Coordinates of C-alpha atoms in Angstrom, one line a residue:
M1 CA 134.8 65.3 20.0
R2 CA 132.8 62.4 21.2
V3 CA 131.7 63.5 24.7
F4 CA 130.3 61.2 27.4
V5 CA 128.1 63.1 29.9
A6 CA 127.4 61.0 33.0
G7 CA 124.3 62.5 34.5
G8 CA 122.7 64.0 31.4
T9 CA 119.3 64.6 32.9
G10 CA 120.5 66.5 36.0
V11 CA 120.1 70.3 36.2
V12 CA 123.5 71.0 34.6
G13 CA 123.3 68.1 32.2
R14 CA 120.1 69.4 30.7
R15 CA 121.8 72.6 29.8
L16 CA 125.2 71.2 29.0
V17 CA 124.1 68.6 26.4
P18 CA 122.5 71.1 24.0
Q19 CA 125.5 73.4 24.3
L20 CA 127.8 70.6 23.4
V21 CA 125.6 69.5 20.5
A22 CA 125.5 73.1 19.2
R23 CA 129.3 73.2 19.1
G24 CA 129.3 70.2 16.9
H25 CA 130.2 67.5 19.4
Q26 CA 128.8 64.0 19.3
V27 CA 127.2 63.4 22.8
T28 CA 126.3 60.3 24.6
A29 CA 124.4 61.1 27.8
T30 CA 123.3 58.9 30.7
T31 CA 120.2 58.6 32.8
T32 CA 119.3 56.2 35.5
S33 CA 115.8 55.8 34.1
A34 CA 114.8 54.5 30.6
A35 CA 111.8 56.8 30.8
K36 CA 114.1 59.8 30.5
S37 CA 115.9 58.6 27.4
G38 CA 113.5 60.5 25.1
M39 CA 114.4 63.7 26.8
L40 CA 118.1 63.2 26.1
E41 CA 117.4 62.3 22.5
Q42 CA 115.3 65.5 22.1
L43 CA 118.4 67.4 23.3
G44 CA 120.5 65.8 20.6
A45 CA 122.3 63.1 22.5
E46 CA 122.4 59.4 22.3
A47 CA 120.8 58.2 25.5
V48 CA 122.2 55.4 27.7
V49 CA 120.8 54.0 30.9
M50 CA 123.6 53.7 33.5
D51 CA 123.9 53.1 37.2
G52 CA 126.8 55.3 38.3
L53 CA 127.2 53.2 41.5
D54 CA 127.7 50.0 39.5
A55 CA 131.3 49.6 38.2
V56 CA 130.2 47.1 35.5
S57 CA 127.4 49.4 34.3
V58 CA 129.7 52.4 34.1
G59 CA 132.5 50.4 32.3
E60 CA 130.2 49.0 29.7
A61 CA 128.5 52.3 29.0
V62 CA 131.8 54.1 28.5
A63 CA 133.4 51.3 26.4
A64 CA 130.4 51.3 24.1
A65 CA 130.4 55.1 23.7
R66 CA 134.2 55.2 22.8
P67 CA 134.4 58.9 24.0
D68 CA 137.2 61.4 23.6
A69 CA 136.1 63.1 26.9
I70 CA 134.1 62.2 29.9
V71 CA 132.1 64.8 31.9
H72 CA 131.0 63.8 35.4
Q73 CA 127.7 65.5 36.3
M74 CA 126.2 62.8 38.5
T75 CA 124.4 64.0 41.6
A76 CA 121.2 63.1 43.3
I77 CA 120.2 66.8 43.4
S78 CA 118.0 66.9 40.4
P79 CA 114.5 68.0 39.4
A80 CA 113.3 64.5 40.2
N81 CA 114.1 65.2 43.9
A82 CA 112.7 68.7 43.9
G83 CA 110.0 67.7 46.4
M84 CA 112.7 67.1 49.0
E85 CA 113.2 70.3 51.0
P86 CA 116.7 71.4 51.9
D87 CA 117.8 69.9 55.2
F88 CA 120.7 71.9 56.5
R89 CA 120.6 70.3 59.9
H90 CA 121.2 66.8 58.4
M91 CA 123.5 67.6 55.4
D92 CA 124.9 64.1 55.6
R93 CA 121.4 62.6 55.1
W94 CA 120.3 65.1 52.5
F95 CA 123.5 64.5 50.4
A96 CA 123.9 60.8 51.2
M97 CA 123.4 59.6 47.6
T98 CA 125.3 62.5 46.1
N99 CA 128.2 61.7 48.4
R100 CA 128.3 58.2 47.0
L101 CA 128.2 59.4 43.5
R102 CA 131.1 61.8 44.2
T103 CA 133.2 59.0 45.7
E104 CA 132.2 55.6 44.3
G105 CA 130.8 57.1 41.1
T106 CA 133.9 59.2 40.5
D107 CA 136.1 56.1 41.0
H108 CA 134.0 54.1 38.6
L109 CA 134.2 56.8 35.9
L110 CA 137.9 57.3 36.3
A111 CA 138.5 53.5 36.1
A112 CA 136.5 53.4 32.9
A113 CA 138.4 56.3 31.5
E114 CA 141.7 54.6 32.2
A115 CA 140.5 51.3 30.7
T116 CA 139.4 53.0 27.5
G117 CA 142.3 55.5 27.2
V118 CA 140.2 58.6 27.8
S119 CA 142.5 61.4 29.0
T120 CA 140.0 64.3 29.1
F121 CA 137.9 64.2 32.2
V122 CA 135.9 67.1 33.6
A123 CA 134.0 66.8 36.9
Q124 CA 131.4 68.9 38.8
S125 CA 132.4 70.1 42.2
Y126 CA 131.1 72.8 44.5
G127 CA 132.2 76.3 45.4
N128 CA 129.4 78.4 46.8
W129 CA 130.0 79.3 50.5
N130 CA 132.4 76.5 51.5
G131 CA 135.8 78.2 51.3
I132 CA 138.2 77.9 54.2
R133 CA 136.9 80.0 57.1
E134 CA 140.0 82.1 57.7
G135 CA 141.5 85.2 56.1
G136 CA 139.5 87.1 53.5
W137 CA 136.0 86.6 52.4
V138 CA 136.8 85.6 48.8
K139 CA 138.9 82.5 48.0
T140 CA 141.0 81.4 44.9
E141 CA 141.8 77.9 43.8
E142 CA 144.9 78.0 45.9
D143 CA 142.8 78.2 49.1
P144 CA 141.6 74.9 50.5
L145 CA 137.9 74.1 51.0
D146 CA 136.6 73.9 54.6
T147 CA 136.3 70.4 56.0
Y148 CA 133.5 71.4 58.5
A149 CA 134.8 68.9 60.9
G150 CA 132.3 68.0 63.7
T151 CA 129.3 69.1 61.6
S152 CA 126.8 67.3 59.3
Q153 CA 128.6 69.0 56.4
H154 CA 131.8 67.1 57.0
A155 CA 130.6 64.0 55.1
V156 CA 129.7 66.3 52.1
A157 CA 133.1 68.1 52.3
S158 CA 134.9 64.7 52.5
A159 CA 133.1 63.5 49.4
I160 CA 134.0 66.7 47.5
G161 CA 137.6 66.3 48.7
H162 CA 137.7 62.7 47.4
L163 CA 136.4 63.8 44.0
E164 CA 138.7 66.7 43.6
D165 CA 141.8 64.8 44.7
A166 CA 141.1 61.8 42.5
V167 CA 140.3 63.8 39.4
V168 CA 143.3 66.1 39.7
K169 CA 145.6 63.2 40.3
A170 CA 144.2 61.6 37.1
G171 CA 145.0 64.7 35.1
G172 CA 141.4 65.9 34.8
A173 CA 139.6 69.2 35.5
V174 CA 137.5 70.0 38.5
L175 CA 134.9 72.7 38.1
R176 CA 133.7 74.2 41.4
Y177 CA 130.2 75.5 40.5
G178 CA 128.8 78.3 42.6
G179 CA 125.2 78.2 43.8
L180 CA 123.3 77.2 40.6
Y181 CA 120.2 79.1 39.8
R182 CA 117.6 79.0 37.1
P183 CA 114.0 77.8 37.0
R184 CA 114.0 74.1 38.1
A185 CA 117.5 74.3 39.5
T186 CA 116.6 76.3 42.7
D187 CA 112.8 75.9 42.9
D188 CA 113.0 74.4 46.4
Q189 CA 115.1 77.2 47.9
V190 CA 113.2 79.9 46.0
E191 CA 109.9 78.6 47.4
L192 CA 111.3 78.8 51.0
V193 CA 112.4 82.4 50.4
R194 CA 109.0 83.3 48.9
R195 CA 107.3 81.8 51.9
R196 CA 109.6 83.6 54.3
K197 CA 111.1 80.3 55.6
F198 CA 114.7 81.2 54.7
P199 CA 115.7 83.7 57.4
L200 CA 118.7 85.9 57.6
V201 CA 120.9 84.7 60.4
G202 CA 122.7 87.1 62.7
D203 CA 124.3 90.0 60.7
G204 CA 124.3 88.0 57.5
T205 CA 128.0 88.6 56.8
G206 CA 128.7 85.1 55.4
Y207 CA 129.6 85.3 51.7
A208 CA 128.4 83.1 48.8
S209 CA 129.1 82.9 45.1
W210 CA 126.5 82.2 42.5
V211 CA 126.5 81.1 38.8
H212 CA 123.6 80.9 36.3
L213 CA 123.1 77.4 35.1
D214 CA 123.8 78.3 31.5
D215 CA 127.1 79.9 32.5
A216 CA 128.1 76.8 34.4
A217 CA 127.4 74.8 31.2
S218 CA 129.3 77.1 29.0
A219 CA 132.4 76.9 31.2
T220 CA 132.1 73.1 31.1
V221 CA 132.1 73.1 27.3
L222 CA 135.3 75.2 27.3
A223 CA 136.9 72.9 29.8
V224 CA 136.2 69.9 27.6
E225 CA 137.3 71.6 24.4
Q226 CA 140.5 72.8 25.9
R227 CA 141.2 69.5 27.7
A228 CA 141.6 71.5 30.9
K229 CA 143.5 70.3 33.9
G230 CA 143.3 71.4 37.6
V231 CA 140.7 73.2 39.6
F232 CA 138.6 76.1 38.4
N233 CA 136.0 78.2 40.3
I234 CA 133.0 78.7 38.1
V235 CA 131.2 81.6 39.7
D236 CA 130.0 85.0 38.7
D237 CA 131.9 88.3 39.3
E238 CA 130.2 89.3 42.5
P239 CA 130.7 87.2 45.7
A240 CA 128.3 88.7 48.2
P241 CA 127.2 88.4 51.8
A242 CA 123.8 86.9 52.7
G243 CA 122.7 90.3 54.0
E244 CA 122.8 91.5 50.3
W245 CA 121.7 88.6 48.1
L246 CA 119.0 87.1 50.3
P247 CA 116.8 90.3 50.6
Y248 CA 117.3 91.0 46.9
L249 CA 116.2 87.4 46.0
A250 CA 113.1 87.7 48.3
M251 CA 112.2 91.0 46.5
I252 CA 112.7 89.4 43.0
V253 CA 110.5 86.4 43.7
G254 CA 107.7 88.4 45.2
G255 CA 108.3 87.6 48.8
R256 CA 108.5 89.9 51.9
P257 CA 111.9 90.7 53.3
P258 CA 113.4 87.7 55.1
M259 CA 113.0 87.4 58.8
R260 CA 116.2 88.0 60.8
V261 CA 116.9 85.5 63.6
P262 CA 119.8 85.4 66.1
K263 CA 122.5 82.8 65.7
W264 CA 121.4 80.9 68.8
L265 CA 117.9 80.5 67.5
A266 CA 119.0 79.5 64.0
R267 CA 121.3 77.0 65.5
L268 CA 118.3 75.4 67.3
L269 CA 116.0 75.5 64.3
A270 CA 118.3 74.8 61.4
G271 CA 121.6 73.5 62.8
E272 CA 125.2 74.6 62.9
V273 CA 125.8 74.4 59.2
A274 CA 123.1 77.0 58.3
V275 CA 124.5 79.4 60.9
T276 CA 128.0 79.0 59.5
M277 CA 126.9 79.4 55.9
M278 CA 125.0 82.7 56.7
T279 CA 127.6 84.2 59.0
E280 CA 131.0 82.8 58.1
G281 CA 130.7 81.5 54.6
R282 CA 133.5 82.4 52.1
G283 CA 132.9 83.1 48.4
F284 CA 135.1 82.5 45.4
S285 CA 137.0 84.3 42.7
N286 CA 136.6 83.4 39.0
A287 CA 139.8 85.1 37.8
K288 CA 141.5 81.8 36.9
A289 CA 138.6 80.5 34.8
K290 CA 138.5 83.8 32.9
R291 CA 142.2 83.8 32.4
E292 CA 142.9 80.2 31.5
L293 CA 139.6 79.1 29.9
G294 CA 138.7 82.4 28.4
W295 CA 135.3 82.1 30.1
E296 CA 133.0 85.1 30.4
P297 CA 129.7 84.6 32.2
R298 CA 126.7 85.9 30.4
Y299 CA 125.3 86.9 33.8
P300 CA 128.3 88.5 35.6
S301 CA 126.2 89.3 38.6
W302 CA 123.5 87.4 40.5
R303 CA 121.6 90.7 40.6
Q304 CA 121.1 90.6 36.8
G305 CA 120.7 86.8 36.8
F306 CA 118.1 86.6 39.6
K307 CA 116.1 89.4 37.9
E308 CA 116.1 87.8 34.5
G309 CA 116.0 84.2 35.5
L310 CA 113.9 83.9 38.7
A311 CA 111.5 86.8 38.6

């Protein structure tokens, strides 16, 4: 297939492009900077400079590539922005550009797909700790995501909701990646954990789901090849509470056990979203992706993945 990867130099794109090439696909991948074109060419793709927020730029790039499938991996959470520390208090600011790429950028890509007759469309979404905060701790694709109304996460949730609704309506596939990890994908958070600046809040009962970057890429390849439709949780087999994964991660990266802080203090220091994530977050089930895509993660548990990928 001729596959157009929008966002080829992002953390997922860098792992996805070589997997697609290895499977025999002809890949055109985009970057916002001509300086990164050489990187994409080394990975085996034809490089194109494209502004995902410019409808004309997107339309011209897609038309020139004549793809059979489009993969939307555009975010502003990339190695280029690794110097920007996570800001859970101001999620709307931290994700401002990514929110635009998930709304305007998605609309531009879908319009280009329609104009060129591309029916296979796969887009990156997010399913780490943001499942609806009611009922059990592990959610399926049938459960809605939380809107986090009244918090700085609401703008992020709204952008994700826009992307998912638009892509599913267009007959495409939405892949909710869990928390991505691998060197370069999580350096900022790992450094905070190593420096003991990522505390455990309250009793740490909030769940999260993780996925190794290479496993996220392999699931994406399957979704493209099978012309998948609908929503899929791309996470490992072991959703876990913060009280389990955070101390383990600290040990793996050579840090001391995380400090434990009460919710009221965490709320003052890091904001409501951080407290919610650590105490009320919901993880996700990967049963549908395994059943319908035939996907099997190489790293079925974050325990193995953290040890082999982050130590």
